[in-house]
Coordinates of N, CA, C and O in Angstrom, one line a residue:
M1 N 13.9 -15.1 18.7 CA 14.2 -13.9 18.9 C 13.3 -12.7 18.1 O 13.3 -11.4 17.5
T2 N 12.1 -13.6 17.7 CA 11.3 -13.0 16.9 C 10.3 -11.6 18.1 O 10.7 -10.5 17.3
I3 N 10.0 -11.7 18.9 CA 9.2 -10.7 20.0 C 10.3 -9.5 20.2 O 10.1 -8.3 20.3
P4 N 11.6 -10.4 20.6 CA 12.6 -9.1 20.7 C 12.8 -8.2 19.6 O 13.1 -6.8 19.6
G5 N 13.3 -8.9 18.3 CA 13.8 -7.9 17.5 C 12.6 -7.2 16.7 O 12.4 -6.1 16.6
F6 N 11.1 -7.5 17.2 CA 9.8 -7.0 16.7 C 9.8 -5.8 17.5 O 9.3 -4.6 17.5
T7 N 9.9 -5.9 19.2 CA 9.7 -4.7 20.1 C 10.9 -3.9 19.6 O 10.6 -2.6 19.9
V8 N 11.9 -4.1 19.3 CA 13.3 -3.2 19.1 C 12.9 -2.3 18.0 O 13.3 -1.1 17.8
L9 N 12.4 -2.7 17.0 CA 11.9 -2.2 15.5 C 11.1 -1.2 15.9 O 10.9 0.1 15.5
I10 N 9.9 -1.8 16.3 CA 8.8 -0.7 17.3 C 9.5 0.5 17.7 O 8.7 1.4 17.4
V11 N 10.2 0.2 19.1 CA 10.6 1.0 19.8 C 11.6 2.1 19.1 O 11.2 3.7 18.9
W12 N 12.2 1.7 18.1 CA 13.2 3.1 17.1 C 12.1 3.4 16.5 O 12.5 4.9 16.1
M13 N 11.2 2.9 15.6 CA 10.2 3.5 14.6 C 9.8 4.7 15.2 O 9.6 5.8 14.9
M14 N 8.8 4.1 16.5 CA 8.2 5.2 17.2 C 9.2 6.7 17.9 O 8.9 7.5 17.9
I15 N 10.2 6.4 18.6 CA 11.5 7.3 18.6 C 11.6 8.5 17.8 O 11.5 9.6 17.7
G16 N 11.7 7.5 16.2 CA 12.1 8.0 14.9 C 10.5 9.0 14.7 O 10.4 10.5 14.5
A17 N 9.5 8.6 15.1 CA 8.3 9.1 14.6 C 7.9 10.5 15.5 O 7.4 11.4 15.2
A18 N 8.1 10.1 16.9 CA 8.0 11.3 17.8 C 8.7 12.3 17.7 O 8.5 13.6 17.6
Q19 N 10.2 11.9 16.9 CA 11.3 12.9 16.7 C 10.6 14.0 15.6 O 10.4 15.3 15.7
L20 N 10.0 13.6 14.7 CA 9.5 13.9 13.5 C 8.3 15.0 13.7 O 8.4 16.0 13.6
K21 N 7.7 14.2 14.4 CA 6.2 15.0 15.3 C 6.4 16.1 16.2 O 6.1 17.4 16.1
L22 N 7.7 16.3 17.1 CA 7.9 17.0 18.4 C 8.9 18.2 18.2 O 8.7 19.1 18.8
R23 N 9.7 17.8 17.4 CA 10.8 18.6 17.3 C 10.7 19.9 16.5 O 10.6 20.9 17.0
P24 N 9.5 20.2 15.5 CA 9.5 21.4 14.8 C 8.4 22.3 15.9 O 8.5 23.6 15.6
H25 N 8.2 21.8 16.7 CA 7.2 22.8 17.9 C 8.3 23.0 19.1 O 7.9 23.7 20.3
Y26 N 9.4 22.8 19.3 CA 10.5 22.8 20.3 C 10.7 24.3 20.3 O 10.4 25.2 19.1
K27 N 10.4 25.3 21.5 CA 10.6 26.8 21.4 C 12.1 27.0 21.5 O 12.5 27.9 21.0
T28 N 13.2 26.3 21.9 CA 14.3 26.6 21.9 C 15.2 25.2 20.9 O 14.4 24.3 21.2
K29 N 16.0 26.1 20.3 CA 16.9 24.6 19.6 C 17.5 23.7 20.7 O 17.9 24.1 21.3
P30 N 17.2 22.3 20.4 CA 17.9 21.9 21.3 C 19.5 21.7 21.6 O 20.2 22.1 20.5
F31 N 20.4 20.8 21.9 CA 21.8 21.1 21.9 C 22.1 20.1 21.0 O 23.0 20.3 19.9
F32 N 21.5 18.9 20.8 CA 22.3 18.0 19.8 C 21.0 18.0 18.6 O 19.9 18.2 18.7
R33 N 21.4 18.3 17.3 CA 20.6 18.0 16.4 C 21.0 17.1 15.4 O 22.5 16.7 15.1
T34 N 20.2 16.2 14.5 CA 20.6 15.6 14.1 C 21.0 16.3 12.3 O 20.3 16.9 11.8
K35 N 22.2 15.8 11.6 CA 22.0 16.0 10.5 C 21.1 16.0 9.4 O 21.2 14.5 9.5
G36 N 21.3 16.8 8.7 CA 19.9 16.5 7.4 C 18.4 16.3 8.3 O 17.6 15.7 7.4
F37 N 17.9 16.8 9.5 CA 17.0 16.5 10.0 C 15.9 17.0 8.8 O 16.3 18.2 8.3
P38 N 14.6 16.8 8.5 CA 14.0 15.6 8.8 C 14.1 14.5 7.4 O 13.9 13.2 8.0
Y39 N 14.9 14.3 6.8 CA 15.2 13.7 5.8 C 16.1 12.5 6.2 O 15.3 11.4 6.0
T40 N 17.0 12.4 7.1 CA 17.4 11.1 7.5 C 16.4 10.3 8.6 O 16.5 8.9 8.6
T41 N 15.9 11.1 9.4 CA 14.6 10.8 10.2 C 14.1 10.1 9.2 O 13.5 8.5 9.9
M42 N 13.2 10.4 8.8 CA 12.2 9.8 7.5 C 12.9 8.2 7.0 O 12.2 7.3 6.8
A43 N 14.4 8.6 6.7 CA 14.9 7.5 6.0 C 15.0 6.3 6.6 O 14.6 5.2 6.5
A44 N 15.5 6.8 8.2 CA 15.7 5.7 9.3 C 14.1 5.1 9.3 O 14.1 3.8 9.6
V45 N 13.6 5.7 9.6 CA 12.3 5.3 9.9 C 11.5 4.4 8.9 O 10.9 3.3 9.0
G46 N 11.7 4.9 7.7 CA 11.3 4.2 6.4 C 12.0 2.8 6.3 O 11.7 1.8 6.2
A47 N 13.3 2.9 6.3 CA 14.2 1.6 6.3 C 13.7 0.6 7.2 O 13.7 -0.6 7.4
L48 N 13.6 1.4 8.9 CA 13.1 0.0 9.9 C 11.6 -0.4 9.3 O 11.2 -1.7 10.1
G49 N 10.7 0.4 9.1 CA 9.5 -0.1 8.7 C 9.4 -1.0 7.7 O 8.8 -2.1 7.8
A50 N 10.3 -1.0 6.6 CA 10.8 -2.5 5.6 C 11.1 -3.3 6.2 O 10.5 -4.2 6.0
I51 N 12.1 -3.4 7.2 CA 12.7 -4.2 7.6 C 11.4 -5.2 8.8 O 11.5 -6.2 8.5
W52 N 10.9 -4.3 9.3 CA 9.6 -4.5 10.1 C 8.6 -5.8 9.2 O 8.3 -6.4 9.4
L53 N 8.5 -5.1 8.2 CA 7.4 -5.7 6.8 C 7.8 -6.8 6.7 O 7.3 -7.8 6.3
G54 N 9.1 -7.0 6.2 CA 9.9 -8.2 6.0 C 10.2 -9.0 7.1 O 9.8 -10.3 6.7
F55 N 10.4 -8.7 8.3 CA 10.1 -9.6 9.1 C 8.6 -10.1 9.2 O 8.5 -11.4 9.7
L56 N 7.8 -9.4 9.0 CA 6.4 -10.2 9.1 C 5.9 -11.3 8.0 O 5.3 -12.1 8.3
L57 N 6.8 -11.1 7.4 CA 6.9 -12.1 6.3 C 7.1 -13.6 6.1 O 7.3 -14.1 4.8
Q58 N 8.3 -13.6 7.0 CA 9.3 -14.9 7.0 C 8.6 -15.7 7.7 O 7.9 -15.7 8.7
R59 N 8.2 -16.9 6.9 CA 7.5 -18.1 7.6 C 7.7 -18.7 9.0 O 7.3 -19.0 10.0
E60 N 9.3 -18.3 9.1 CA 9.8 -19.1 10.4 C 9.2 -17.8 11.5 O 9.3 -18.4 12.9
H61 N 8.5 -17.1 11.1 CA 8.7 -15.7 12.5 C 7.4 -15.7 12.4 O 7.0 -14.8 12.8
R62 N 6.6 -16.1 11.7 CA 5.2 -16.2 11.5 C 4.3 -15.8 12.8 O 3.1 -15.1 13.1
I63 N 4.3 -16.8 13.7 CA 3.6 -17.0 15.0 C 4.1 -16.1 16.1 O 2.7 -15.6 16.1
G64 N 4.9 -15.7 15.8 CA 5.6 -14.8 17.0 C 5.5 -13.2 16.7 O 5.1 -12.4 17.0
S65 N 5.2 -13.3 15.1 CA 4.9 -11.6 14.4 C 3.4 -11.5 14.6 O 3.3 -10.5 15.0
L66 N 3.0 -12.6 14.3 CA 1.3 -12.3 14.4 C 0.8 -12.0 15.7 O -0.1 -11.2 16.3
L67 N 1.5 -12.9 16.8 CA 1.3 -12.4 17.9 C 1.8 -10.8 18.6 O 0.8 -10.3 19.6
C68 N 2.8 -10.3 18.0 CA 3.4 -9.1 18.3 C 2.0 -8.2 17.9 O 2.0 -7.1 18.3
V69 N 1.6 -8.5 16.5 CA 0.8 -7.3 15.9 C -0.3 -7.9 16.8 O -1.1 -6.7 16.5
A70 N -1.0 -8.7 17.2 CA -2.2 -8.6 17.7 C -2.0 -8.2 19.2 O -2.7 -7.1 19.6
V71 N -0.7 -7.9 19.9 CA -0.6 -7.3 21.2 C -0.7 -5.7 21.1 O -1.2 -5.0 21.7
L72 N 0.1 -5.6 19.7 CA -0.1 -4.1 19.7 C -1.2 -3.5 19.1 O -1.7 -2.2 19.4
V73 N -1.8 -4.1 18.4 CA -3.6 -3.8 17.8 C -4.4 -3.6 19.2 O -5.3 -2.7 19.6
L74 N -4.0 -4.8 20.2 CA -4.9 -4.6 21.4 C -4.7 -3.5 22.4 O -5.7 -2.6 23.1
L75 N -3.2 -3.0 22.4 CA -2.8 -1.6 23.3 C -3.2 -0.9 22.5 O -3.6 0.0 23.1
F76 N -3.5 -0.5 21.4 CA -3.9 0.5 20.5 C -5.3 0.6 20.6 O -5.8 2.4 21.0
I77 N -6.1 -0.3 20.6 CA -7.6 -0.4 21.4 C -7.8 0.2 22.4 O -8.5 1.3 22.7
Y78 N -6.9 -0.3 23.3 CA -6.7 0.1 24.8 C -6.7 1.5 25.1 O -7.3 2.3 25.5
S79 N -5.9 2.4 24.4 CA -5.2 3.5 24.4 C -6.1 4.3 24.0 O -6.1 5.4 24.8
T80 N -7.0 4.0 22.8 CA -8.0 4.8 22.4 C -9.3 4.8 22.9 O -9.5 6.1 23.1
V81 N -9.8 3.8 23.5 CA -10.5 3.8 24.5 C -10.4 4.6 25.9 O -11.3 5.4 25.9
K82 N -9.1 4.4 26.4 CA -8.6 5.6 27.6 C -8.4 6.7 27.3 O -9.4 7.7 28.2
E83 N -8.7 7.1 25.9 CA -8.5 8.3 25.5 C -9.6 8.9 25.4 O -9.9 10.3 26.2
K84 N -10.6 8.4 25.3 CA -11.8 8.8 25.1 C -12.6 9.1 26.3 O -13.4 10.0 26.5
Q85 N -12.1 8.1 27.6 CA -12.7 8.3 28.7 C -12.3 9.1 28.8 O -12.9 9.9 29.8
H86 N -10.7 9.7 29.1 CA -10.7 10.6 30.0 C -11.2 12.2 29.1 O -11.3 13.1 29.9
Q87 N -11.1 11.9 28.0 CA -11.7 13.1 27.2 C -13.5 13.3 28.0 O -13.9 14.5 28.2
A88 N -13.9 12.2 28.1 CA -15.3 12.7 28.2 C -15.6 12.8 30.1 O -16.4 14.2 30.3
T89 N -14.7 12.5 30.6 CA -14.5 13.2 32.1 C -13.9 14.4 32.3 O -14.2 15.2 33.3
K90 N -12.9 15.0 31.3 CA -12.5 16.4 31.2 C -13.2 17.0 31.1 O -13.5 18.2 31.9
A91 N -14.5 17.0 30.4 CA -15.6 17.7 30.1 C -16.9 17.6 30.2 O -17.1 17.3 29.0
P92 N -17.2 17.1 31.2 CA -18.8 16.9 32.1 C -20.0 17.2 31.4 O -20.8 16.5 30.7
G93 N -19.9 18.8 30.9 CA -21.0 19.7 30.6 C -21.1 19.1 28.8 O -21.9 19.8 28.2
R94 N -20.0 18.6 28.2 CA -20.0 18.6 26.8 C -20.1 16.9 26.6 O -19.8 16.3 26.9
T95 N -21.0 17.0 25.1 CA -21.6 15.5 24.6 C -20.1 15.2 23.9 O -19.8 16.0 23.2
A96 N -19.9 13.8 23.8 CA -18.7 13.4 22.8 C -19.4 13.1 21.4 O -20.5 12.4 21.1

């Protein structure tokens, strides 16, 4: 259950992080509102992060956890490179 558990934790952490980042910028208030926002969302992301770190430190999950972290790092690097390429082609007269 290492990889599925790892994935679920990361997905829910990203959902919470996206809510923290994007919700203040809404032009109209959404129909659904979380009580105690942003504190409950921060607490949830923090708790999931603590579980994730604890998961990384368990000996029986070490190989799967390292594999997941490696894939996460590769995806981050790929995303960063693609974003820089996109920015470079977006404004051809501008130097990066």
